[in-house]
């Protein structure tokens, strides 16, 4: 019997490193599926439609919401973002885990809709000055956009205690190792291993034959 896929939510203030961590986690486990969100924001240099995001007009995004195609959606930094339902449902049935890079509003909505199948992880920066340094070093946003993201980071961080796990991304290798540990432990939970009952029945048959 296959287990149901997990929904792993990664949230953090912008720049704390969740996309970097998500990428490393997916390289480590290629069975993980990344939930590609739809957004109304413009692509950054190097971003490709359908890979990082589905880049949509406001009208198309609203139509997707209207048609009930979104598992969750929210306004972040003046743009709309949402997670399409279809790929998530397919992954769950296949027993594949899905990784979400979404904000606290999306995290709350997914938790409400999917309950026990959700594992939520919040990534904190080691300091606010380092957060700003990382946003600048990414080199993809204007000063104005960076200032806007820094202004919102306090509000995003205020939701840290709503998450199942919290990690501080100071040393990237260490944060990656912590993330893998969380995922391995969550997969080992008794209620997530449906084939265990059959396995123990086999052990009992062996007992009775001794
Ligand atoms: P987010 O997805 O949370 O907005 P990113 O993953 O894009 O953040 O990371 C922002 C910048 O910080 C990137 O340039 C990334 O390479 C860098 N970065 C991420 N984690 C670390 C770390 N532990 N130490 C130093 N730089 C980091
Ligand atoms: P960025 O524009 O830097 O890619 O993302 C900005 C913020 O939007 C990040 O905090 C990211 O986690 C969040 N985000 C990305 N996709 C989604 C989504 O589908 N839903 C929600 N609620 N937030 C998202």
mmCIF file of C-alpha atoms and ligand atoms in Angstrom:
data_model
loop_
_atom_site.group_PDB
_atom_site.id
_atom_site.type_symbol
_atom_site.label_atom_id
_atom_site.label_comp_id
_atom_site.label_asym_id
_atom_site.label_seq_id
_atom_site.Cartn_x
_atom_site.Cartn_y
_atom_site.Cartn_z
ATOM 1 C CA UNK A 1 0.000 0.000 0.000
ATOM 2 C CA UNK A 2 1.390 3.394 -0.977
ATOM 3 C CA UNK A 3 1.432 6.223 1.545
ATOM 4 C CA UNK A 4 -0.259 9.496 0.720
ATOM 5 C CA UNK A 5 2.096 12.262 -0.382
ATOM 6 C CA UNK A 6 2.975 14.966 2.136
ATOM 7 C CA UNK A 7 2.573 18.691 1.602
ATOM 8 C CA UNK A 8 5.725 20.453 2.819
ATOM 9 C CA UNK A 9 5.390 24.180 3.280
ATOM 10 C CA UNK A 10 8.481 26.383 3.386
ATOM 11 C CA UNK A 11 7.945 30.001 4.405
ATOM 12 C CA UNK A 12 10.302 32.808 5.377
ATOM 13 C CA UNK A 13 10.786 36.508 4.915
ATOM 14 C CA UNK A 14 11.956 37.163 1.375
ATOM 15 C CA UNK A 15 15.723 36.630 1.130
ATOM 16 C CA UNK A 16 16.116 34.227 4.076
ATOM 17 C CA UNK A 17 17.022 31.441 1.656
ATOM 18 C CA UNK A 18 13.977 29.242 1.165
ATOM 19 C CA UNK A 19 14.294 28.947 -2.639
ATOM 20 C CA UNK A 20 17.957 27.963 -2.241
ATOM 21 C CA UNK A 21 17.030 25.360 0.371
ATOM 22 C CA UNK A 22 14.111 24.088 -1.708
ATOM 23 C CA UNK A 23 16.443 23.595 -4.687
ATOM 24 C CA UNK A 24 18.926 21.623 -2.585
ATOM 25 C CA UNK A 25 16.166 19.450 -1.141
ATOM 26 C CA UNK A 26 14.907 18.614 -4.624
ATOM 27 C CA UNK A 27 18.394 17.714 -5.827
ATOM 28 C CA UNK A 28 18.708 15.378 -2.845
ATOM 29 C CA UNK A 29 15.334 13.760 -3.492
ATOM 30 C CA UNK A 30 14.216 13.964 -7.122
ATOM 31 C CA UNK A 31 10.881 12.323 -6.246
ATOM 32 C CA UNK A 32 9.872 15.564 -4.513
ATOM 33 C CA UNK A 33 7.526 17.692 -6.586
ATOM 34 C CA UNK A 34 7.822 21.449 -6.476
ATOM 35 C CA UNK A 35 4.478 23.219 -6.501
ATOM 36 C CA UNK A 36 4.851 25.791 -9.264
ATOM 37 C CA UNK A 37 2.723 28.772 -8.251
ATOM 38 C CA UNK A 38 0.881 31.146 -10.523
ATOM 39 C CA UNK A 39 1.739 34.813 -10.047
ATOM 40 C CA UNK A 40 0.900 38.189 -11.494
ATOM 41 C CA UNK A 41 4.417 39.544 -10.833
ATOM 42 C CA UNK A 42 6.820 40.048 -13.728
ATOM 43 C CA UNK A 43 9.503 37.374 -14.312
ATOM 44 C CA UNK A 44 12.998 38.102 -12.919
ATOM 45 C CA UNK A 45 15.944 37.706 -15.283
ATOM 46 C CA UNK A 46 16.464 33.996 -15.885
ATOM 47 C CA UNK A 47 13.023 32.923 -14.674
ATOM 48 C CA UNK A 48 11.061 30.765 -17.092
ATOM 49 C CA UNK A 49 7.295 30.448 -17.390
ATOM 50 C CA UNK A 50 6.198 27.074 -15.999
ATOM 51 C CA UNK A 51 9.478 26.466 -14.147
ATOM 52 C CA UNK A 52 9.739 29.030 -11.298
ATOM 53 C CA UNK A 53 6.180 30.316 -11.756
ATOM 54 C CA UNK A 54 3.290 30.392 -14.161
ATOM 55 C CA UNK A 55 3.377 34.099 -15.052
ATOM 56 C CA UNK A 56 -0.198 35.238 -15.598
ATOM 57 C CA UNK A 57 -2.096 38.471 -16.173
ATOM 58 C CA UNK A 58 -4.345 39.697 -13.378
ATOM 59 C CA UNK A 59 -7.375 38.699 -15.459
ATOM 60 C CA UNK A 60 -6.133 35.145 -16.039
ATOM 61 C CA UNK A 61 -5.194 34.783 -12.377
ATOM 62 C CA UNK A 62 -8.651 35.939 -11.264
ATOM 63 C CA UNK A 63 -10.248 33.455 -13.682
ATOM 64 C CA UNK A 64 -8.229 30.578 -12.152
ATOM 65 C CA UNK A 65 -9.395 31.568 -8.658
ATOM 66 C CA UNK A 66 -12.976 31.942 -9.884
ATOM 67 C CA UNK A 67 -12.877 28.456 -11.441
ATOM 68 C CA UNK A 68 -11.773 26.967 -8.080
ATOM 69 C CA UNK A 69 -8.389 25.905 -9.485
ATOM 70 C CA UNK A 70 -6.337 27.242 -6.547
ATOM 71 C CA UNK A 71 -5.564 25.332 -3.358
ATOM 72 C CA UNK A 72 -4.698 28.701 -1.806
ATOM 73 C CA UNK A 73 -3.984 32.214 -2.992
ATOM 74 C CA UNK A 74 -2.901 35.511 -1.486
ATOM 75 C CA UNK A 75 -1.684 39.005 -2.270
ATOM 76 C CA UNK A 76 2.032 39.441 -1.499
ATOM 77 C CA UNK A 77 4.023 42.641 -2.195
ATOM 78 C CA UNK A 78 1.168 43.986 -4.352
ATOM 79 C CA UNK A 79 0.997 40.939 -6.615
ATOM 80 C CA UNK A 80 -1.188 37.840 -6.529
ATOM 81 C CA UNK A 81 0.274 34.388 -5.934
ATOM 82 C CA UNK A 82 -1.501 31.041 -5.773
ATOM 83 C CA UNK A 83 -0.887 27.280 -5.764
ATOM 84 C CA UNK A 84 -2.778 25.327 -8.458
ATOM 85 C CA UNK A 85 -4.712 22.352 -7.022
ATOM 86 C CA UNK A 86 -4.364 19.832 -9.846
ATOM 87 C CA UNK A 87 -0.671 18.856 -9.566
ATOM 88 C CA UNK A 88 -0.904 18.619 -5.767
ATOM 89 C CA UNK A 89 -3.815 16.168 -5.859
ATOM 90 C CA UNK A 90 -2.018 14.056 -8.496
ATOM 91 C CA UNK A 91 1.202 13.915 -6.420
ATOM 92 C CA UNK A 92 -0.671 12.915 -3.267
ATOM 93 C CA UNK A 93 -2.306 9.979 -5.029
ATOM 94 C CA UNK A 94 1.065 8.885 -6.452
ATOM 95 C CA UNK A 95 2.545 9.005 -2.936
ATOM 96 C CA UNK A 96 4.902 11.823 -3.871
ATOM 97 C CA UNK A 97 5.615 14.702 -1.519
ATOM 98 C CA UNK A 98 5.048 18.253 -2.731
ATOM 99 C CA UNK A 99 7.184 21.220 -1.704
ATOM 100 C CA UNK A 100 5.562 24.666 -1.460
ATOM 101 C CA UNK A 101 7.492 27.947 -1.329
ATOM 102 C CA UNK A 102 4.616 30.122 -0.118
ATOM 103 C CA UNK A 103 3.987 32.863 2.449
ATOM 104 C CA UNK A 104 2.236 32.550 5.837
ATOM 105 C CA UNK A 105 -1.186 33.325 4.372
ATOM 106 C CA UNK A 106 -0.864 30.445 1.922
ATOM 107 C CA UNK A 107 0.548 28.206 4.658
ATOM 108 C CA UNK A 108 -2.506 28.802 6.829
ATOM 109 C CA UNK A 109 -4.902 28.080 3.962
ATOM 110 C CA UNK A 110 -3.159 24.841 2.970
ATOM 111 C CA UNK A 111 -3.077 23.689 6.604
ATOM 112 C CA UNK A 112 -6.808 24.399 6.910
ATOM 113 C CA UNK A 113 -7.658 22.544 3.709
ATOM 114 C CA UNK A 114 -5.306 19.555 4.060
ATOM 115 C CA UNK A 115 -4.730 19.173 7.844
ATOM 116 C CA UNK A 116 -2.630 16.169 8.843
ATOM 117 C CA UNK A 117 -0.959 15.810 5.440
ATOM 118 C CA UNK A 118 0.812 19.140 5.934
ATOM 119 C CA UNK A 119 4.274 19.735 7.431
ATOM 120 C CA UNK A 120 5.131 23.401 7.805
ATOM 121 C CA UNK A 121 8.633 24.818 8.183
ATOM 122 C CA UNK A 122 9.615 28.438 8.796
ATOM 123 C CA UNK A 123 13.080 29.658 7.832
ATOM 124 C CA UNK A 124 14.543 32.535 9.857
ATOM 125 C CA UNK A 125 17.571 34.614 8.808
ATOM 126 C CA UNK A 126 20.440 34.807 11.330
ATOM 127 C CA UNK A 127 19.959 38.604 11.537
ATOM 128 C CA UNK A 128 18.075 41.399 9.815
ATOM 129 C CA UNK A 129 21.274 42.937 8.433
ATOM 130 C CA UNK A 130 22.189 39.575 6.860
ATOM 131 C CA UNK A 131 18.651 39.331 5.423
ATOM 132 C CA UNK A 132 19.149 42.677 3.688
ATOM 133 C CA UNK A 133 22.622 41.675 2.499
ATOM 134 C CA UNK A 134 21.185 38.506 0.930
ATOM 135 C CA UNK A 135 18.366 40.383 -0.783
ATOM 136 C CA UNK A 136 20.956 42.733 -2.303
ATOM 137 C CA UNK A 137 23.402 39.959 -3.184
ATOM 138 C CA UNK A 138 20.703 38.155 -5.149
ATOM 139 C CA UNK A 139 21.022 41.160 -7.454
ATOM 140 C CA UNK A 140 17.638 40.700 -9.080
ATOM 141 C CA UNK A 141 15.501 43.389 -7.469
ATOM 142 C CA UNK A 142 15.644 47.187 -7.557
ATOM 143 C CA UNK A 143 16.393 49.216 -4.389
ATOM 144 C CA UNK A 144 12.713 50.072 -4.204
ATOM 145 C CA UNK A 145 11.608 46.427 -4.387
ATOM 146 C CA UNK A 146 14.226 45.453 -1.771
ATOM 147 C CA UNK A 147 13.046 48.211 0.580
ATOM 148 C CA UNK A 148 9.464 46.971 0.165
ATOM 149 C CA UNK A 149 10.471 43.389 0.965
ATOM 150 C CA UNK A 150 12.492 44.470 4.018
ATOM 151 C CA UNK A 151 9.488 46.463 5.267
ATOM 152 C CA UNK A 152 7.288 43.347 5.023
ATOM 153 C CA UNK A 153 9.773 40.977 6.636
ATOM 154 C CA UNK A 154 8.842 41.895 10.212
ATOM 155 C CA UNK A 155 5.203 40.989 9.539
ATOM 156 C CA UNK A 156 6.205 37.683 7.878
ATOM 157 C CA UNK A 157 8.524 36.784 10.791
ATOM 158 C CA UNK A 158 5.698 37.471 13.275
ATOM 159 C CA UNK A 159 4.050 34.221 12.070
ATOM 160 C CA UNK A 160 6.982 31.965 12.989
ATOM 161 C CA UNK A 161 5.169 30.306 15.912
ATOM 162 C CA UNK A 162 2.356 28.999 13.666
ATOM 163 C CA UNK A 163 4.759 26.537 12.008
ATOM 164 C CA UNK A 164 5.571 22.929 12.987
ATOM 165 C CA UNK A 165 9.330 23.493 12.605
ATOM 166 C CA UNK A 166 11.562 26.568 12.641
ATOM 167 C CA UNK A 167 15.142 26.657 11.431
ATOM 168 C CA UNK A 168 17.724 29.417 11.301
ATOM 169 C CA UNK A 169 19.490 29.567 7.966
ATOM 170 C CA UNK A 170 22.924 30.776 9.014
ATOM 171 C CA UNK A 171 25.136 28.066 7.578
ATOM 172 C CA UNK A 172 23.515 26.777 4.391
ATOM 173 C CA UNK A 173 24.835 23.206 4.689
ATOM 174 C CA UNK A 174 23.598 22.938 8.243
ATOM 175 C CA UNK A 175 20.146 24.306 7.373
ATOM 176 C CA UNK A 176 19.955 21.844 4.480
ATOM 177 C CA UNK A 177 20.845 18.951 6.804
ATOM 178 C CA UNK A 178 18.172 20.078 9.277
ATOM 179 C CA UNK A 179 15.587 20.226 6.533
ATOM 180 C CA UNK A 180 16.412 16.689 5.410
ATOM 181 C CA UNK A 181 16.165 15.460 8.994
ATOM 182 C CA UNK A 182 12.679 16.953 9.317
ATOM 183 C CA UNK A 183 11.544 15.327 6.099
ATOM 184 C CA UNK A 184 12.993 11.916 6.976
ATOM 185 C CA UNK A 185 11.387 11.940 10.428
ATOM 186 C CA UNK A 186 7.988 13.043 9.091
ATOM 187 C CA UNK A 187 8.042 10.249 6.525
ATOM 188 C CA UNK A 188 8.785 7.727 9.304
ATOM 189 C CA UNK A 189 5.700 8.602 11.379
ATOM 190 C CA UNK A 190 3.633 5.532 12.079
ATOM 191 C CA UNK A 191 0.475 6.965 10.518
ATOM 192 C CA UNK A 192 2.425 7.720 7.341
ATOM 193 C CA UNK A 193 3.545 4.109 6.853
ATOM 194 C CA UNK A 194 0.398 2.219 5.790
ATOM 195 C CA UNK A 195 2.358 -0.930 4.932
ATOM 196 C CA UNK A 196 3.496 -1.390 8.567
ATOM 197 C CA UNK A 197 0.355 -3.307 9.663
ATOM 198 C CA UNK A 198 0.928 -5.893 6.953
ATOM 199 C CA UNK A 199 4.591 -6.139 7.883
ATOM 200 C CA UNK A 200 3.788 -6.769 11.565
ATOM 201 C CA UNK A 201 1.135 -9.352 10.585
ATOM 202 C CA UNK A 202 3.952 -11.167 8.787
ATOM 203 C CA UNK A 203 6.094 -11.054 11.934
ATOM 204 C CA UNK A 204 3.174 -12.503 13.922
ATOM 205 C CA UNK A 205 2.676 -15.313 11.401
ATOM 206 C CA UNK A 206 6.346 -16.136 11.868
ATOM 207 C CA UNK A 207 5.838 -16.236 15.666
ATOM 208 C CA UNK A 208 2.904 -18.619 15.322
ATOM 209 C CA UNK A 209 4.914 -20.966 13.104
ATOM 210 C CA UNK A 210 7.790 -21.367 15.584
HETATM 211 P P1 LIG B 1 14.158 33.436 -0.621
HETATM 212 O O1 LIG B 1 13.730 32.339 -1.542
HETATM 213 O O2 LIG B 1 13.856 33.131 0.822
HETATM 214 O O3 LIG B 1 13.667 34.798 -1.029
HETATM 215 P P2 LIG B 1 16.837 32.947 -1.730
HETATM 216 O O4 LIG B 1 16.924 31.468 -1.611
HETATM 217 O O5 LIG B 1 16.604 33.547 -3.076
HETATM 218 O O6 LIG B 1 15.757 33.528 -0.663
HETATM 219 O O7 LIG B 1 18.188 33.521 -1.081
HETATM 220 C C1 LIG B 1 18.519 34.921 -1.109
HETATM 221 C C2 LIG B 1 20.044 35.077 -1.353
HETATM 222 O O8 LIG B 1 20.754 34.604 -0.202
HETATM 223 C C3 LIG B 1 20.547 34.239 -2.530
HETATM 224 O O9 LIG B 1 21.527 35.006 -3.223
HETATM 225 C C4 LIG B 1 21.169 33.012 -1.868
HETATM 226 O O10 LIG B 1 22.227 32.482 -2.641
HETATM 227 C C5 LIG B 1 21.689 33.588 -0.553
HETATM 228 N N1 LIG B 1 21.709 32.618 0.581
HETATM 229 C C6 LIG B 1 20.769 31.705 0.905
HETATM 230 N N2 LIG B 1 21.126 31.023 2.037
HETATM 231 C C7 LIG B 1 22.307 31.527 2.426
HETATM 232 C C8 LIG B 1 23.203 31.245 3.528
HETATM 233 N N3 LIG B 1 22.946 30.314 4.463
HETATM 234 N N4 LIG B 1 24.345 31.966 3.617
HETATM 235 C C9 LIG B 1 24.635 32.924 2.695
HETATM 236 N N5 LIG B 1 23.853 33.241 1.641
HETATM 237 C C10 LIG B 1 22.691 32.564 1.502
HETATM 238 P P1 LIG B 2 8.963 36.075 -4.950
HETATM 239 O O1 LIG B 2 8.274 37.174 -5.669
HETATM 240 O O2 LIG B 2 10.211 36.523 -4.223
HETATM 241 O O3 LIG B 2 9.205 34.872 -5.816
HETATM 242 O O4 LIG B 2 7.959 35.567 -3.803
HETATM 243 C C1 LIG B 2 7.443 36.498 -2.901
HETATM 244 C C2 LIG B 2 6.716 35.805 -1.782
HETATM 245 O O5 LIG B 2 5.541 35.150 -2.293
HETATM 246 C C3 LIG B 2 7.531 34.704 -1.077
HETATM 247 O O6 LIG B 2 7.331 34.854 0.326
HETATM 248 C C4 LIG B 2 6.893 33.430 -1.565
HETATM 249 O O7 LIG B 2 7.005 32.395 -0.600
HETATM 250 C C5 LIG B 2 5.454 33.852 -1.741
HETATM 251 N N1 LIG B 2 4.726 32.975 -2.668
HETATM 252 C C6 LIG B 2 5.191 32.400 -3.807
HETATM 253 N N2 LIG B 2 4.248 31.636 -4.381
HETATM 254 C C7 LIG B 2 3.159 31.692 -3.569
HETATM 255 C C8 LIG B 2 1.859 31.095 -3.619
HETATM 256 O O8 LIG B 2 1.506 30.323 -4.511
HETATM 257 N N3 LIG B 2 1.026 31.420 -2.609
HETATM 258 C C9 LIG B 2 1.364 32.248 -1.583
HETATM 259 N N4 LIG B 2 0.453 32.463 -0.627
HETATM 260 N N5 LIG B 2 2.574 32.834 -1.512
HETATM 261 C C10 LIG B 2 3.468 32.564 -2.491
#
